[in-house]
Short mmCIF file of C-alpha atoms in Angstrom, two decimals:
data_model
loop_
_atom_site.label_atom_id
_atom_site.label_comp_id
_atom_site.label_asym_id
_atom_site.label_seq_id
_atom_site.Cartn_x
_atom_site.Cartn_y
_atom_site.Cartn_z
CA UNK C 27 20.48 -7.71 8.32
CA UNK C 28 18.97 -11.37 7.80
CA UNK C 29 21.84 -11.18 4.79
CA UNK C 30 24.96 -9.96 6.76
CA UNK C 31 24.38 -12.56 9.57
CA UNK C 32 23.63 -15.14 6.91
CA UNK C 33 26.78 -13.76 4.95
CA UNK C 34 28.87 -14.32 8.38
CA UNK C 35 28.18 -18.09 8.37
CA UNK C 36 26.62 -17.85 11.88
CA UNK C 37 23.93 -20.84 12.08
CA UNK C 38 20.42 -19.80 12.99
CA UNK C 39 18.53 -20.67 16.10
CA UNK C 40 16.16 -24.07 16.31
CA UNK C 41 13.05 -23.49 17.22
CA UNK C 42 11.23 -22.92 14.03
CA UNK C 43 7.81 -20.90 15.09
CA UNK C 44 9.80 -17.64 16.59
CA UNK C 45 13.23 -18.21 14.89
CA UNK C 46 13.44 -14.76 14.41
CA UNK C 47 15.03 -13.30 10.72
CA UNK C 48 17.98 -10.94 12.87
CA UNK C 49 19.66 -12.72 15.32
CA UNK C 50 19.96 -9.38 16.77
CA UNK C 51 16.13 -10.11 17.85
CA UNK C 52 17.01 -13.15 20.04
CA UNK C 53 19.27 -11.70 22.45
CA UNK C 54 17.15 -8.51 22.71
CA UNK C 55 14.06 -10.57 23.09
CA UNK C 56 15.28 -11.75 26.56
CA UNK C 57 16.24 -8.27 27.98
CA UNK C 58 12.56 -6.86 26.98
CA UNK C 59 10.41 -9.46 28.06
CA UNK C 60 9.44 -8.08 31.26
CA UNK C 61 8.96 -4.76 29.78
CA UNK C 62 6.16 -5.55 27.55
CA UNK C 63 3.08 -4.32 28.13
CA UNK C 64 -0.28 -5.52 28.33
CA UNK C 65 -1.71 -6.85 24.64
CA UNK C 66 -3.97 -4.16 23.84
CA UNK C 67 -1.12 -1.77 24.06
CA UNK C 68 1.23 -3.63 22.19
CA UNK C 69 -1.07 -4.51 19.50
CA UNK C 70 -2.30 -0.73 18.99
CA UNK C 71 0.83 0.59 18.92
CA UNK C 72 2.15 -2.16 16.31
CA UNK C 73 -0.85 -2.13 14.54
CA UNK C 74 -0.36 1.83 14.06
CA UNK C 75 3.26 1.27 13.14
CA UNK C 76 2.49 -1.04 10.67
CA UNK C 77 0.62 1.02 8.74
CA UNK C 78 2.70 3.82 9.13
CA UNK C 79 5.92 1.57 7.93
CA UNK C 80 3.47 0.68 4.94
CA UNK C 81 2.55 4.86 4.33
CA UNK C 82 6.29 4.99 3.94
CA UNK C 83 6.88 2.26 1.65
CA UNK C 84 3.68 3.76 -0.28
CA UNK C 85 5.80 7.17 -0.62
CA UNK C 86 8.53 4.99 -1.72
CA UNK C 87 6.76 3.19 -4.30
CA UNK C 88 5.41 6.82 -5.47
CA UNK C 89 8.48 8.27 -5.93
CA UNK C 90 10.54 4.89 -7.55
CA UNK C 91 12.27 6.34 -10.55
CA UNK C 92 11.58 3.19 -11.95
CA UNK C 93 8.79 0.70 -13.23
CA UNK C 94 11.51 -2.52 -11.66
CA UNK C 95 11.76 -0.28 -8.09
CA UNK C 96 8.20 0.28 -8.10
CA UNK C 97 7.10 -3.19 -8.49
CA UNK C 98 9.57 -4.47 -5.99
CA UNK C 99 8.53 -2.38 -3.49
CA UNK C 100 4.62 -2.40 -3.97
CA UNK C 101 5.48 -6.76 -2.43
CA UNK C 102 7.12 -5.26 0.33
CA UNK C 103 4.53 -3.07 0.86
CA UNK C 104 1.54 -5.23 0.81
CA UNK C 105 3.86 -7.20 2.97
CA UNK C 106 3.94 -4.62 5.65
CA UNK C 107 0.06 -4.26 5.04
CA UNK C 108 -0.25 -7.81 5.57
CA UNK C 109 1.04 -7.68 9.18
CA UNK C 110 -1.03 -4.82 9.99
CA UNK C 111 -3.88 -6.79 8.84
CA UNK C 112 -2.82 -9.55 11.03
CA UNK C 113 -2.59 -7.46 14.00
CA UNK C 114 -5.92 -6.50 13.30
CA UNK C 115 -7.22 -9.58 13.13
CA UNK C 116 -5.44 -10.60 16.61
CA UNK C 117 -7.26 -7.99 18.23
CA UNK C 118 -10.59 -8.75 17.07
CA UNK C 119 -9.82 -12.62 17.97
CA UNK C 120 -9.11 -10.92 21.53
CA UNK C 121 -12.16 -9.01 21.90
CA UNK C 122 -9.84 -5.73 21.51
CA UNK C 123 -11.56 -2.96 19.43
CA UNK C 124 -8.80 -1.98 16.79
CA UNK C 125 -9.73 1.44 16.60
CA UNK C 126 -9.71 2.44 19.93
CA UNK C 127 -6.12 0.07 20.74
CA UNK C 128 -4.28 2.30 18.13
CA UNK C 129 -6.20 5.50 18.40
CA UNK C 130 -3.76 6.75 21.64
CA UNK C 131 -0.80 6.19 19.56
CA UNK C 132 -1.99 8.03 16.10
CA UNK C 133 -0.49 11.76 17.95
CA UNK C 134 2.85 10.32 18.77
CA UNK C 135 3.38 7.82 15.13
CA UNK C 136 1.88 10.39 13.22
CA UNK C 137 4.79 13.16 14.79
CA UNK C 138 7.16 10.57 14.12
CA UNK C 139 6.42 9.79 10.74
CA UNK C 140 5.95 13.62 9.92
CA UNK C 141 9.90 14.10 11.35
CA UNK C 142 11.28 11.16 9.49
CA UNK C 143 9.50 11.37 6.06
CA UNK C 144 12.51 12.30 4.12
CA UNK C 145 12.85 15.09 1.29
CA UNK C 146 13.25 13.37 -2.03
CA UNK C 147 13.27 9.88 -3.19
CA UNK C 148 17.31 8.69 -1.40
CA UNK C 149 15.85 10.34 1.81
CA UNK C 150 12.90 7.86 1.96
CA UNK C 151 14.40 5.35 0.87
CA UNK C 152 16.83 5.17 4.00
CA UNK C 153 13.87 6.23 5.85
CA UNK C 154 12.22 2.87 5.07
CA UNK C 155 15.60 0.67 5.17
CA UNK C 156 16.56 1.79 8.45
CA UNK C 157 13.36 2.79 10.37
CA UNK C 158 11.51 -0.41 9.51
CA UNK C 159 14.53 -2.91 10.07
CA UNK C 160 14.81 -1.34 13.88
CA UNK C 161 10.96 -0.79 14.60
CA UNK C 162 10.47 -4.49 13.34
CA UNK C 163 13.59 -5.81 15.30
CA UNK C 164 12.50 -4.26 18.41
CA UNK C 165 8.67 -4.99 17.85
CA UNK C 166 9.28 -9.24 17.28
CA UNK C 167 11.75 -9.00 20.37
CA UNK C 168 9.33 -7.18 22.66
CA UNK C 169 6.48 -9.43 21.51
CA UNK C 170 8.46 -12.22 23.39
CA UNK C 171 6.58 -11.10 26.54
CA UNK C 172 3.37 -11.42 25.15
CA UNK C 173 1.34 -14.70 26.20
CA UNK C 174 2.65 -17.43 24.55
CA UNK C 175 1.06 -18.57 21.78
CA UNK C 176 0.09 -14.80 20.64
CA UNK C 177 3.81 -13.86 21.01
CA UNK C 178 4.71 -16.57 18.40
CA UNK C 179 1.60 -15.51 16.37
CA UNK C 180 2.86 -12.19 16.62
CA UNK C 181 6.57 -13.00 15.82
CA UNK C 182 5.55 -14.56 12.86
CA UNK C 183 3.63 -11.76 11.56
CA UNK C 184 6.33 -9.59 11.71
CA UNK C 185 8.45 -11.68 10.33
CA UNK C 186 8.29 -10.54 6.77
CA UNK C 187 10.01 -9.39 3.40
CA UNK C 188 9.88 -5.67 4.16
CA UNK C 189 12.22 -5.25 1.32
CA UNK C 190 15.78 -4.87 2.75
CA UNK C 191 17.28 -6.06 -0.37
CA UNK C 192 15.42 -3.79 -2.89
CA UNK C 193 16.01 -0.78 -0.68
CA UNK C 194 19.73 -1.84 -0.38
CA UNK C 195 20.40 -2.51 -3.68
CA UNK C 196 18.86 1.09 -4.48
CA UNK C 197 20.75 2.93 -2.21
CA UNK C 198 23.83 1.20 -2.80
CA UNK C 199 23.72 1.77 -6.54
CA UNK C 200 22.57 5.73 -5.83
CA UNK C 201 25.11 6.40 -3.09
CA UNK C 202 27.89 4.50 -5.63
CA UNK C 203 26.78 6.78 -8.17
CA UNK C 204 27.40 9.99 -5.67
CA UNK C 205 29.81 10.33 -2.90
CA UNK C 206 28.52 13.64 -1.89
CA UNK C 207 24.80 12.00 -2.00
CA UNK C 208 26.72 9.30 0.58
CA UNK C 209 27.40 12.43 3.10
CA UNK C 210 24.12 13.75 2.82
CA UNK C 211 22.40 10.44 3.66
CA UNK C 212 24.64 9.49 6.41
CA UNK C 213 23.28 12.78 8.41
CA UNK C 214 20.19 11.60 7.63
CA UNK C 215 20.51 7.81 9.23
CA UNK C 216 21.68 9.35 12.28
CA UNK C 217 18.86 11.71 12.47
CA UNK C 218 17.17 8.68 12.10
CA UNK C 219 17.82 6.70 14.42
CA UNK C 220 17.11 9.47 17.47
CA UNK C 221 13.45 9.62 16.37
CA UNK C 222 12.92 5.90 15.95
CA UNK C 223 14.50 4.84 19.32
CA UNK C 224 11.87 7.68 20.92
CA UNK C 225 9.29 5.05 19.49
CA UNK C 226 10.64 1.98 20.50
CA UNK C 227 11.47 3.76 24.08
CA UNK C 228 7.61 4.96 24.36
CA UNK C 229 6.36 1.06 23.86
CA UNK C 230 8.18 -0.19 26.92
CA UNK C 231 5.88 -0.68 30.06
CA UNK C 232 8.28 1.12 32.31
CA UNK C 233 6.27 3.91 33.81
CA UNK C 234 6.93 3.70 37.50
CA UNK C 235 9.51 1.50 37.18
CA UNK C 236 12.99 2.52 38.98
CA UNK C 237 16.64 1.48 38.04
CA UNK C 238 17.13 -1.57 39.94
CA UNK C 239 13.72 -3.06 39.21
CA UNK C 240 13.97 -6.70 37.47
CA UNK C 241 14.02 -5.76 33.36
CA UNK C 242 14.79 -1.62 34.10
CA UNK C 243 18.44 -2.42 33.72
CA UNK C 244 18.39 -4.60 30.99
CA UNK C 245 16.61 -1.40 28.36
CA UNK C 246 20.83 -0.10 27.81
CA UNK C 247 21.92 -3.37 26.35
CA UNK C 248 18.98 -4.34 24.85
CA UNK C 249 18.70 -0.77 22.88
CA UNK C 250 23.10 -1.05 22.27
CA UNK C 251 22.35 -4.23 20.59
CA UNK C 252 19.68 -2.76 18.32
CA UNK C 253 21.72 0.06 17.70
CA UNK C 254 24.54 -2.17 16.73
CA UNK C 255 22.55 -3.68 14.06
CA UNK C 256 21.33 -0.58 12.79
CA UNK C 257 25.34 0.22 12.46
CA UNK C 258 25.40 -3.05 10.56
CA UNK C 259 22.55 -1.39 8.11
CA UNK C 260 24.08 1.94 7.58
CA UNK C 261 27.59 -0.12 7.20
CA UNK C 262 25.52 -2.36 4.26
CA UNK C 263 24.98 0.82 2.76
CA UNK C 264 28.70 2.28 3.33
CA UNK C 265 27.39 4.88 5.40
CA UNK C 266 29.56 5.82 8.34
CA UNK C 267 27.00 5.59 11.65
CA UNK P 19 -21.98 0.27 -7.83
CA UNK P 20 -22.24 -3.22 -6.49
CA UNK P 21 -24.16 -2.06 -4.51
CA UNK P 22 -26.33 0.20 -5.98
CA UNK P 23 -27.41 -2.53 -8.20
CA UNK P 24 -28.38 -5.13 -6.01
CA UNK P 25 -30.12 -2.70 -4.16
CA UNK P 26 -32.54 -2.20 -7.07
CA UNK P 27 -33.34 -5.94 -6.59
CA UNK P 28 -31.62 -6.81 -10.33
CA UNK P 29 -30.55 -10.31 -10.13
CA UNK P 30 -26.85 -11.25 -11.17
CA UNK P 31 -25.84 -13.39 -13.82
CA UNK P 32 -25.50 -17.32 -13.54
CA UNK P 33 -22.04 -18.36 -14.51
CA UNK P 34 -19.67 -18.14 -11.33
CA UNK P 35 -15.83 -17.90 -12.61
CA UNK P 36 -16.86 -14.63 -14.57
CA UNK P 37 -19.97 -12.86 -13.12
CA UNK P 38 -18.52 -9.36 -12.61
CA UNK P 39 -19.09 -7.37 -9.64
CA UNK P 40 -20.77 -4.85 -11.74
CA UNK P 41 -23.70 -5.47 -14.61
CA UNK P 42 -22.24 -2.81 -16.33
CA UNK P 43 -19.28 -5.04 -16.92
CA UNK P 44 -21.42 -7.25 -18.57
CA UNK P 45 -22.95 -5.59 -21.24
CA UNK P 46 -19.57 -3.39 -22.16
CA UNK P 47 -18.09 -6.85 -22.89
CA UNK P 48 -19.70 -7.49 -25.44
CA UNK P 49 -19.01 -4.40 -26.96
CA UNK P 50 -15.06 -4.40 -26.09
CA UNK P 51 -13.89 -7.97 -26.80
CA UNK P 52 -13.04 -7.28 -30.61
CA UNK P 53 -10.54 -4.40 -28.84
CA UNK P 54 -9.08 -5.82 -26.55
CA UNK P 55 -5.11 -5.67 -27.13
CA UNK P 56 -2.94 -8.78 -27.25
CA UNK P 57 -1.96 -9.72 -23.59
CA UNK P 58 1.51 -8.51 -23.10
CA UNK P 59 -0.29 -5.41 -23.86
CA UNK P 60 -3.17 -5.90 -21.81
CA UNK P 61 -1.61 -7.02 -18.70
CA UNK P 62 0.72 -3.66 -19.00
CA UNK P 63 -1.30 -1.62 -18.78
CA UNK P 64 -3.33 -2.93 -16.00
CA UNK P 65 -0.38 -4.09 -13.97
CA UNK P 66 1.04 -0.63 -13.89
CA UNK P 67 -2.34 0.99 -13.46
CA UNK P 68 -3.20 -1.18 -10.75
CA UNK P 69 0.46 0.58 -8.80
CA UNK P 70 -1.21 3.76 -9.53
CA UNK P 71 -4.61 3.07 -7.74
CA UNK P 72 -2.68 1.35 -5.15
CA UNK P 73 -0.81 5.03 -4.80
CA UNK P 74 -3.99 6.89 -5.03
CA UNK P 75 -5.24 4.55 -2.22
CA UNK P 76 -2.18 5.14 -0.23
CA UNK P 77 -2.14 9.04 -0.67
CA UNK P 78 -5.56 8.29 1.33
CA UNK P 79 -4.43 5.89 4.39
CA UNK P 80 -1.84 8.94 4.48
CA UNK P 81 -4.33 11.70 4.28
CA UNK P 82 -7.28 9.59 6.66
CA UNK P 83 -8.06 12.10 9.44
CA UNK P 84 -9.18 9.13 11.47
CA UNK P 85 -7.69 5.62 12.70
CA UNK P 86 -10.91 3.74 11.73
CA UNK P 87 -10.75 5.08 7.82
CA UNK P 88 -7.11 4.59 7.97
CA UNK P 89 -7.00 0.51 8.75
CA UNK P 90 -10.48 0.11 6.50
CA UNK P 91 -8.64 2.36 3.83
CA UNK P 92 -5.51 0.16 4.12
CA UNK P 93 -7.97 -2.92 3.71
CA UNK P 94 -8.79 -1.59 0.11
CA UNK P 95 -5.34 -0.60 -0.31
CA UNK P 96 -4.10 -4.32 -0.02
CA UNK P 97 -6.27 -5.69 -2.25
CA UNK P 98 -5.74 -3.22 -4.89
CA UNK P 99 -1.72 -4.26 -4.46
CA UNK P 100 -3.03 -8.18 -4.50
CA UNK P 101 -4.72 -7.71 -7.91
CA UNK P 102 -1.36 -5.96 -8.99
CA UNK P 103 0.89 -8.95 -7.76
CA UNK P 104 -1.77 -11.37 -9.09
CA UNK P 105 -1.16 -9.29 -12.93
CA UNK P 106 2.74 -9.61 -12.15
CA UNK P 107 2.31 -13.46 -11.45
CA UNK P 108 0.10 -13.97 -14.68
CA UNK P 109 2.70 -11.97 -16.80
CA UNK P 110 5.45 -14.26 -15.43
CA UNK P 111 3.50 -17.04 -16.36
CA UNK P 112 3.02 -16.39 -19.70
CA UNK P 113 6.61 -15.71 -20.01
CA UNK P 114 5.90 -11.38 -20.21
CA UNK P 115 8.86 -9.54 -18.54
CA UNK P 116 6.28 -7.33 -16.13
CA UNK P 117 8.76 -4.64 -16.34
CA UNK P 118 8.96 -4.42 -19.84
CA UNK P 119 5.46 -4.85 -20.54
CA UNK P 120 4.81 -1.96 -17.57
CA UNK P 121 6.89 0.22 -19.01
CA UNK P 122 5.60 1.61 -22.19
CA UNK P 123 2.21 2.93 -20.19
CA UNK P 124 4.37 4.41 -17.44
CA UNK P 125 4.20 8.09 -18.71
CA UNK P 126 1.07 8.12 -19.95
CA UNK P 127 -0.77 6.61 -16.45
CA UNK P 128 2.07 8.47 -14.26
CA UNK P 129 0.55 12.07 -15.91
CA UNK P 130 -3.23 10.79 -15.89
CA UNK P 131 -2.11 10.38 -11.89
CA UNK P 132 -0.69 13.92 -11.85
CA UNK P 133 -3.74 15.10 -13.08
CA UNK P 134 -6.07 13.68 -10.98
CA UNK P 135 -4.25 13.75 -7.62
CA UNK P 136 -6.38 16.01 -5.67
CA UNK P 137 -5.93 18.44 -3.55
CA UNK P 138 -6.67 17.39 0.20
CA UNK P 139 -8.49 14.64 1.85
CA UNK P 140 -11.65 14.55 -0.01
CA UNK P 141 -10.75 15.26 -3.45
CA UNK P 142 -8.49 12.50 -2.91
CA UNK P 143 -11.35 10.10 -1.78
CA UNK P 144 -13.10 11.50 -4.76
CA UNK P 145 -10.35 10.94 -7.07
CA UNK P 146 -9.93 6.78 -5.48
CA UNK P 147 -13.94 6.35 -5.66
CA UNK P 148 -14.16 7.57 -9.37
CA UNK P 149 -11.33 6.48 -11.13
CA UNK P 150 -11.00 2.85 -9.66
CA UNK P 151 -14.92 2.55 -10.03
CA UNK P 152 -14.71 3.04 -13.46
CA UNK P 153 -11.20 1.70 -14.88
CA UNK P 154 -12.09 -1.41 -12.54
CA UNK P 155 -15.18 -1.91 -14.77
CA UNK P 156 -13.45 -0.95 -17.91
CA UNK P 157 -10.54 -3.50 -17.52
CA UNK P 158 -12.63 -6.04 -16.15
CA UNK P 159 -14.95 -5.43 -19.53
CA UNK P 160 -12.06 -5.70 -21.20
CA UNK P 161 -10.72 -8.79 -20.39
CA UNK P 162 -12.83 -10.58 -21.89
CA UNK P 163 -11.35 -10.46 -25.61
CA UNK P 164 -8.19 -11.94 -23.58
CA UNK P 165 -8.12 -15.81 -24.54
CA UNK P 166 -10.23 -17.90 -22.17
CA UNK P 167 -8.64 -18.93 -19.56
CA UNK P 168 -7.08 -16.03 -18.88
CA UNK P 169 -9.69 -13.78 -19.48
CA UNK P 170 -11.45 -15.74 -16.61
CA UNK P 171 -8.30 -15.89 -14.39
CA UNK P 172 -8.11 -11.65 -14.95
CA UNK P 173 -11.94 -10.80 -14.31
CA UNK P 174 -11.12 -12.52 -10.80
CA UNK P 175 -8.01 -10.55 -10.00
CA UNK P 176 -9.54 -7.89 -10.89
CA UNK P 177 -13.19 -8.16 -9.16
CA UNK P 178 -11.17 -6.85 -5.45
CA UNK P 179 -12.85 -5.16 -2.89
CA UNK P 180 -11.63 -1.39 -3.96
CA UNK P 181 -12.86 0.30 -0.81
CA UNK P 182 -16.04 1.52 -2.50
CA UNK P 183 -18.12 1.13 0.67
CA UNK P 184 -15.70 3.29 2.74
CA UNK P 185 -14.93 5.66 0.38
CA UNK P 186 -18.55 6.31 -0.26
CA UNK P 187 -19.52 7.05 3.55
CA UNK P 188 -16.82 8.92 3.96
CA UNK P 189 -17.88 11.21 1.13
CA UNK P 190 -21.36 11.08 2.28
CA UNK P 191 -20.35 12.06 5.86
CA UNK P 192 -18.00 14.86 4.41
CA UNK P 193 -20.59 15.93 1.83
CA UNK P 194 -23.40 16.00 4.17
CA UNK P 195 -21.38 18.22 6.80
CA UNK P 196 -20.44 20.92 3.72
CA UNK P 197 -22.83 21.65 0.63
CA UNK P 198 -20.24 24.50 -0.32
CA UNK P 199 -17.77 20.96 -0.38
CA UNK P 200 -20.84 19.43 -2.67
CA UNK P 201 -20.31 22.16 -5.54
CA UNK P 202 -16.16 21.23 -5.44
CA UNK P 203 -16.55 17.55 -5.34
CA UNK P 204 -18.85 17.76 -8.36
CA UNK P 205 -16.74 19.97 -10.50
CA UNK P 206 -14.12 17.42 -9.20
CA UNK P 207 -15.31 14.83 -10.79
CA UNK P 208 -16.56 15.89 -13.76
CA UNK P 209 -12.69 16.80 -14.50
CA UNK P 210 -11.53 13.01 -13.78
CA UNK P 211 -13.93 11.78 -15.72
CA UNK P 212 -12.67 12.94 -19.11
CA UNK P 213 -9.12 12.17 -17.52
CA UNK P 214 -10.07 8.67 -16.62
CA UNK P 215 -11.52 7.48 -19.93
CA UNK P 216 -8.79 9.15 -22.08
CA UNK P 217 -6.90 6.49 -20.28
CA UNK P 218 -9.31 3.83 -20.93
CA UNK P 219 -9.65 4.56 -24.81
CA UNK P 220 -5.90 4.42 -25.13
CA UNK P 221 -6.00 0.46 -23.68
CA UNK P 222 -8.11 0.01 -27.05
CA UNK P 223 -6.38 -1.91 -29.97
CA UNK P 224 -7.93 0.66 -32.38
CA UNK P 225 -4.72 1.76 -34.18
CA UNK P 226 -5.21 1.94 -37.68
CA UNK P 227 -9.38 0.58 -36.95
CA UNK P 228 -11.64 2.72 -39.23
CA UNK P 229 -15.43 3.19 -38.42
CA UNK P 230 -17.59 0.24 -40.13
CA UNK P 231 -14.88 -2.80 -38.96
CA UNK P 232 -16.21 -4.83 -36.08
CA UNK P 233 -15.77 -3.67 -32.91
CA UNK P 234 -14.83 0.04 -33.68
CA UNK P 235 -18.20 1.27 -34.17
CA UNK P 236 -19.29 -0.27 -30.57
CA UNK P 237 -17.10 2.25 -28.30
CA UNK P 238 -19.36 4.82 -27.82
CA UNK P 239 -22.31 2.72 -26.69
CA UNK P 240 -20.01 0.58 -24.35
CA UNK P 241 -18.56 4.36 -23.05
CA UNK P 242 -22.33 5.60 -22.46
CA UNK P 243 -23.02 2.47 -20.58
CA UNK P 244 -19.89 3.28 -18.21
CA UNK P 245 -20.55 6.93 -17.98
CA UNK P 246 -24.05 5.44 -17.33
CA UNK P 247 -22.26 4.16 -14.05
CA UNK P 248 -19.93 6.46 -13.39
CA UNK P 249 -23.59 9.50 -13.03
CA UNK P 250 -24.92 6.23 -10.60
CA UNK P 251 -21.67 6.56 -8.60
CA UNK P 252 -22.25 10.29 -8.36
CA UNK P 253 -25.55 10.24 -7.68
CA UNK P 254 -24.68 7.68 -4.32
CA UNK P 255 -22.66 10.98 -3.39
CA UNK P 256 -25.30 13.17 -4.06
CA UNK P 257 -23.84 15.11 -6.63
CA UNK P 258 -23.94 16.19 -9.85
CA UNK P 259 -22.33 14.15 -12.57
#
């Protein structure tokens, strides 16, 4: 994503500290800000995700047909174990016990994982390329309604190598390799993408809330948006959304 | 084994940059430095080996039936990947492709991984406690027939926290809760021992080596001294070695 954007010419934003890496994550940020919830919540349920995103990359870096795939993806791993650590960390600066912020979304992560773990080595990779671009899109933009200075702590953390390229040059070079594998893995990206937007729905703070309510309305475009950059991943890939 | 040692009051040796984590390290120095291969082959080995306890690790975040092992698991976990990146960084240092130099050990540690997978949650813990326990000691023993400064720089990579503490009170918990488990877990690791230190004896430079030449005649004595610690890790579990 940070690629096509950069690709496009399209100058990045100024403020260094939350310049987020998808522009996609700057216009988003300002339709979810009054949907995030309270920090405990957010930090559980990203501190879960985290490690979930890094389980995945694990399976990834089990099944890498190759010593160069595995040891590309082990840094994007630690990465992703990096921000989970971080999280971690915030919470214990803020008095929140870890354990019991993530604890009431292990059920729901865990489900979601189990439904988008993938079958065979292509499967998880596009499990990992698209699944952890979105969550981590949506995740940096929501964190915008977080009190200041954590929600530029917290957009920072996220803010890391989770790999794109290596995943992107492996599927590409697989998927060139085999049209039929190209079918196959579109299916999959769509089936994706329903489980992963359940996730990103379930972290809003809009029980209660009605249509008309200041931040209600503004889930569609928010969600279009991050859709339309996930159609910008699967595009990368030349996979038809 | 840290920890069993300073329990018993033993004091550790002086000299800072190099003072293992284990004294078991110390003594099978002695005994391994006229083995040790030449680096490329060295840092190999241990770079890819270090991806496959990073694996094992992960296959336990995955299988952690609670949040609170999960996030101390991943702690482990990221250090495990550190001392891997730290091996890559050293190899691109010295001008070693890391891929290259990986790849000749890949089959060999990929089917020693096979082997000693386990097959559910505490097997797995087993499998993580054992094997790291022992190849950390073995590597870190080894090391120091690498050429000074190196040596030095590796014995630090390689002294990480490997989630000993956690892994151990999860065992005890599990072990304590099922002596029918007890029986398994034993018989468990009494397979991955012999599996573990076929891998170790093949990071020897003993091609060609005939009994009576320095160093050769020393491998059995260093191997006693790190069975000797693998029985003390076993005993900490309560079982059997």
């Amino acid at each position: 994503m940070l690629r096509l954007f950069r690709r496009g010419g399209r100058p990045r934003a100024a403020s260094p500290a939350i310049t987020p890496r998808s522009e996609a994550v700057a216009s988003v940020r300002v339709d979810l800000v009054q949907l995030t919830p309270a920090p405990d919540a957010f930090l559980g349920q990203a501190g879960y995700l985290t490690l979930v995103l890094f389980e995945n990359l694990g399976r990834a870096v089990q099944a890498a047909p190759t010593t160069a795939a595995k040891t590309a993806l082990s840094r994007a791993t630690a990465q992703v174990l990096e921000a989970h650590e971080g999280l971690v960390t915030e919470m214990l600066g803020l008095g929140i016990d870890p354990v019991a912020a993530m604890d009431p979304f292990r059920a729901g992560l865990d489900e979601f994982q189990r439904r988008t773990r993938g079958a065979d080595w292509p499967e998880i990779l596009v499990t990992c390329y698209l699944t952890t671009g979105f969550l981590a899109d949506f995740f940096t933009a929501l964190a915008g309604g977080l009190p200041q200075g954590l929600a530029d702590r917290i957009a920072l953390l996220l803010d890391v190598d989770r790999g794109e390229e290596v995943l992107e040059n492996e599927l590409r070079a697989l998927i060139e390799a085999s049209p039929r594998l190209a079918s196959r893995l579109a299916l999959w990206g769509r089936r994706l993408i329903g489980d992963t937007m359940l996730v990103a729905r379930s972290a809003l703070a809009i029980e209660g809330r009605v249509a008309g309510e200041p931040g209600i309305d503004r889930i569609e475009p928010a969600f279009n948006e991050l859709i339309g950059a996930h159609t910008r991943r699967m595009d990368a890939l030349g996979l038809t959304a």
